[in-house]
Short mmCIF file of C-alpha atoms and ligand atoms in Angstrom, two decimals:
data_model
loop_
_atom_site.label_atom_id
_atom_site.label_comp_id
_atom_site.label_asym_id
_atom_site.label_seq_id
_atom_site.Cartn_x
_atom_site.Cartn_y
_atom_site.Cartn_z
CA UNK A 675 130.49 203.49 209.27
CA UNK A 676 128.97 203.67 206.10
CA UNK A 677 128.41 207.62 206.39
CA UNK A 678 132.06 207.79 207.46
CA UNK A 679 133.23 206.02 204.16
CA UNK A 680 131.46 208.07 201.54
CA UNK A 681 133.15 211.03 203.14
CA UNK A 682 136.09 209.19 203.51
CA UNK A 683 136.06 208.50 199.69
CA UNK A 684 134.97 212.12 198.80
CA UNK A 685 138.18 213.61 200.38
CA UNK A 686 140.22 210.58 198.76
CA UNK A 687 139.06 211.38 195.45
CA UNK A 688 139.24 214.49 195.50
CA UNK A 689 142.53 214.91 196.78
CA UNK A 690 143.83 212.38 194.02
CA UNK A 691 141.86 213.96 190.93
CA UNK A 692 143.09 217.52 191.97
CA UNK A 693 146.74 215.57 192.24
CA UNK A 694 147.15 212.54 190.68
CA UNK A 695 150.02 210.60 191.72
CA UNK A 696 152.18 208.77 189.01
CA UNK A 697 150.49 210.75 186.33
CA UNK A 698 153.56 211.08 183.67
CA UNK A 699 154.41 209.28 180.32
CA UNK A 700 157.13 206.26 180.60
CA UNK A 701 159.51 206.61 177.49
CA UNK A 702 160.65 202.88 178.32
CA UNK A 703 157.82 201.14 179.48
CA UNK A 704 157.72 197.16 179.19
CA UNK A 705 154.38 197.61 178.35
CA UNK A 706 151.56 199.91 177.33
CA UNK A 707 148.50 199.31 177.66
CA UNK A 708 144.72 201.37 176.58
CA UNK A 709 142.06 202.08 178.43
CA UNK A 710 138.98 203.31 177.35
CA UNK A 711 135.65 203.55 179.25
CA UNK A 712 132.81 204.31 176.52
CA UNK A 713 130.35 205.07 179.24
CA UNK A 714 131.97 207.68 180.59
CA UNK A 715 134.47 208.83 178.14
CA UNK A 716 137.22 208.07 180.41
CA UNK A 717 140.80 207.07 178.48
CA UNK A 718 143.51 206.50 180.23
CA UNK A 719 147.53 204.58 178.93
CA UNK A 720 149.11 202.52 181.87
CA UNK A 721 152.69 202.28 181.45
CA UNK A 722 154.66 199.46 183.79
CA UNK A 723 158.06 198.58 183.53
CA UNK A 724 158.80 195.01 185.72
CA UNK A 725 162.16 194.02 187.41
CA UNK A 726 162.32 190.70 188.44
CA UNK A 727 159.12 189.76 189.07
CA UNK A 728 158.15 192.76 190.54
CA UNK A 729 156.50 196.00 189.31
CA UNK A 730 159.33 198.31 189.56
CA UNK A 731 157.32 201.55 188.08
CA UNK A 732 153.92 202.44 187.12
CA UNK A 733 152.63 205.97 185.72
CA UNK A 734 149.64 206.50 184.05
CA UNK A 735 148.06 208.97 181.65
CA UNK A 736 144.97 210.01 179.70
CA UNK A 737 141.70 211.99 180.58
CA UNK A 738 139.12 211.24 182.36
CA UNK A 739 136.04 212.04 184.89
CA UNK A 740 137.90 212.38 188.48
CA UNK A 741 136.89 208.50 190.41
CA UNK A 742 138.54 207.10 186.91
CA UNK A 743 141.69 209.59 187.39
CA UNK A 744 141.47 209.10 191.26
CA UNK A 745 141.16 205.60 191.22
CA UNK A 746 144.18 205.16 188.63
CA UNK A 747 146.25 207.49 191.12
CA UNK A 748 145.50 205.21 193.93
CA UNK A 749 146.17 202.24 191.70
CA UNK A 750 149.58 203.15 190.77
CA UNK A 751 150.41 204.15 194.24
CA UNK A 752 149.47 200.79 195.81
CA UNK A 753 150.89 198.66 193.12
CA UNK A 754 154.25 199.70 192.72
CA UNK A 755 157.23 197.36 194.20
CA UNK A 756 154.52 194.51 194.29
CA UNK A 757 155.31 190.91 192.86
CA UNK A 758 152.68 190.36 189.87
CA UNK A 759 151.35 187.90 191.25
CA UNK A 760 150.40 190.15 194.47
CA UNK A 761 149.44 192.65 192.19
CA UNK A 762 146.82 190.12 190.38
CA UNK A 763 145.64 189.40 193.93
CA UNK A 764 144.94 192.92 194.89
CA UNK A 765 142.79 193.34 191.09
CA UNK A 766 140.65 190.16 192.53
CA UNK A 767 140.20 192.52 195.67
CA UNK A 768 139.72 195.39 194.34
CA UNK A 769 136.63 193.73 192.02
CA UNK A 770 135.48 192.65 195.30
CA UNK A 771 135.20 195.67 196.53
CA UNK A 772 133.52 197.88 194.26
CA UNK A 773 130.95 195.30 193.78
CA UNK A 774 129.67 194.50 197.26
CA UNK A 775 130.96 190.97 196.93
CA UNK A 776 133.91 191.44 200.28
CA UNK A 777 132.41 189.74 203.01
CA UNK A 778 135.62 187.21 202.86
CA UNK A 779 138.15 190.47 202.67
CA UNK A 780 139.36 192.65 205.70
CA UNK A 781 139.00 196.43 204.29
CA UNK A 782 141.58 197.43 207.13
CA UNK A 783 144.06 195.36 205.74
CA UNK A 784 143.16 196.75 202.41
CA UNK A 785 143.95 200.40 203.33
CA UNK A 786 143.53 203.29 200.88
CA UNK A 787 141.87 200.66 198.45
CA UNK A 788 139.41 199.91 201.04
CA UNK A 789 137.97 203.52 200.45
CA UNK A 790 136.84 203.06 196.82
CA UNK A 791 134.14 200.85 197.91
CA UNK A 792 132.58 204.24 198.52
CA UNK A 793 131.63 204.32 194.79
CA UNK A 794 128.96 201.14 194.80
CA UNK A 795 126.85 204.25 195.99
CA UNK A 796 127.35 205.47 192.64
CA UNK A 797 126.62 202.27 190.80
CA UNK A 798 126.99 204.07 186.96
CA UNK A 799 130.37 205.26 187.81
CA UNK A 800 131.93 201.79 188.86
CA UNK A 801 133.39 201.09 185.46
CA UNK A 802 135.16 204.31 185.99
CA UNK A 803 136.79 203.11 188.92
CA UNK A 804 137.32 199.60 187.66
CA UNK A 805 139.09 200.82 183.82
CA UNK A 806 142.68 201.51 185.25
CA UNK A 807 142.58 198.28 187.08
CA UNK A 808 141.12 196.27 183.77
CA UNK A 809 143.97 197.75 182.11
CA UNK A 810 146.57 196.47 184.95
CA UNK A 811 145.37 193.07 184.08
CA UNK A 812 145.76 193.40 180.67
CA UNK A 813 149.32 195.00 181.22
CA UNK A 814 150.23 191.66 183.93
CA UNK A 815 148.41 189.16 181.41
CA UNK A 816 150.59 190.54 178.28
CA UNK A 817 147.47 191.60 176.21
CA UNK A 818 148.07 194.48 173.73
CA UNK A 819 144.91 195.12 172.78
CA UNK A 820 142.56 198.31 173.78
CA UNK A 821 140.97 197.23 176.79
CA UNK A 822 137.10 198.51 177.27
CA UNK A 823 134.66 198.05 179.84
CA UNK A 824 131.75 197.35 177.82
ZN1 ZN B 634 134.25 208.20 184.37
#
């Protein structure tokens, strides 16, 4: 299982650093938020724009190692069309995840998120994998300022 995951999570982010889905500027996003991972170096801007209650696009850009650009890619992609409030539910998950803390969560029902729990093998690059999500909660919560991981 476990060996089947880390390769599982190679392919994955690999596949979304090469191609990053969502990775464009919004002109008229609701809101814009910064992301900066001193650690690593890893910047990224989150742009969402909400309709009704509901995320009705997410794009993302900046520069960073590939799990911060992969897991941003992934991010946007499972995000999109939720209601904020499901969106604030899969962040909790998603924190779960990368640190080791899931026993309550099914990862099957989690899908393609499920697969970054491949990088608490790689314990100094979680805050790469957790800065596009900080900055999602930011973006949900309102908050305008830089977000950082430190
Ligand atoms: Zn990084």
């Amino acid at each position: 299982m476990l060996d089947d995951l880390r390769d599982l999570y190679q392919e994955v982010v690999f596949d979304h650093n090469r191609n990053p889905r969502n990775f464009r500027k919004m002109e008229d996003a609701d809101r814009t938020v910064e992301g900066h991972n001193p650690l690593c170096g890893d910047r990224i801007t989150l742009y969402l724009k909400f309709d009704d209650g509901r995320i009705a696009d997410v794009s993302f850009q900046g520069q960073g190692c590939a799990i911060s650009t992969a897991s941003a890619s992934l991010m946007t992609e499972i995000v999109k069309g939720k209601t904020l409030e499901e969106a604030e539910h899969l962040f909790e998950a998603f924190h779960q995840i990368v640190t080791g803390r899931d026993d309550d969560l099914k990862l099957e029902e989690l899908g393609k998120l499920a697969v970054l729990a491949g990088v608490r093998q790689y314990p100094s690059r979680i805050k790469c994998a957790t800065l596009p999500w900080h900055s999602l909660e930011a973006a949900l919560k309102g908050e305008e300022q830089p977000v950082s991981t430190e």
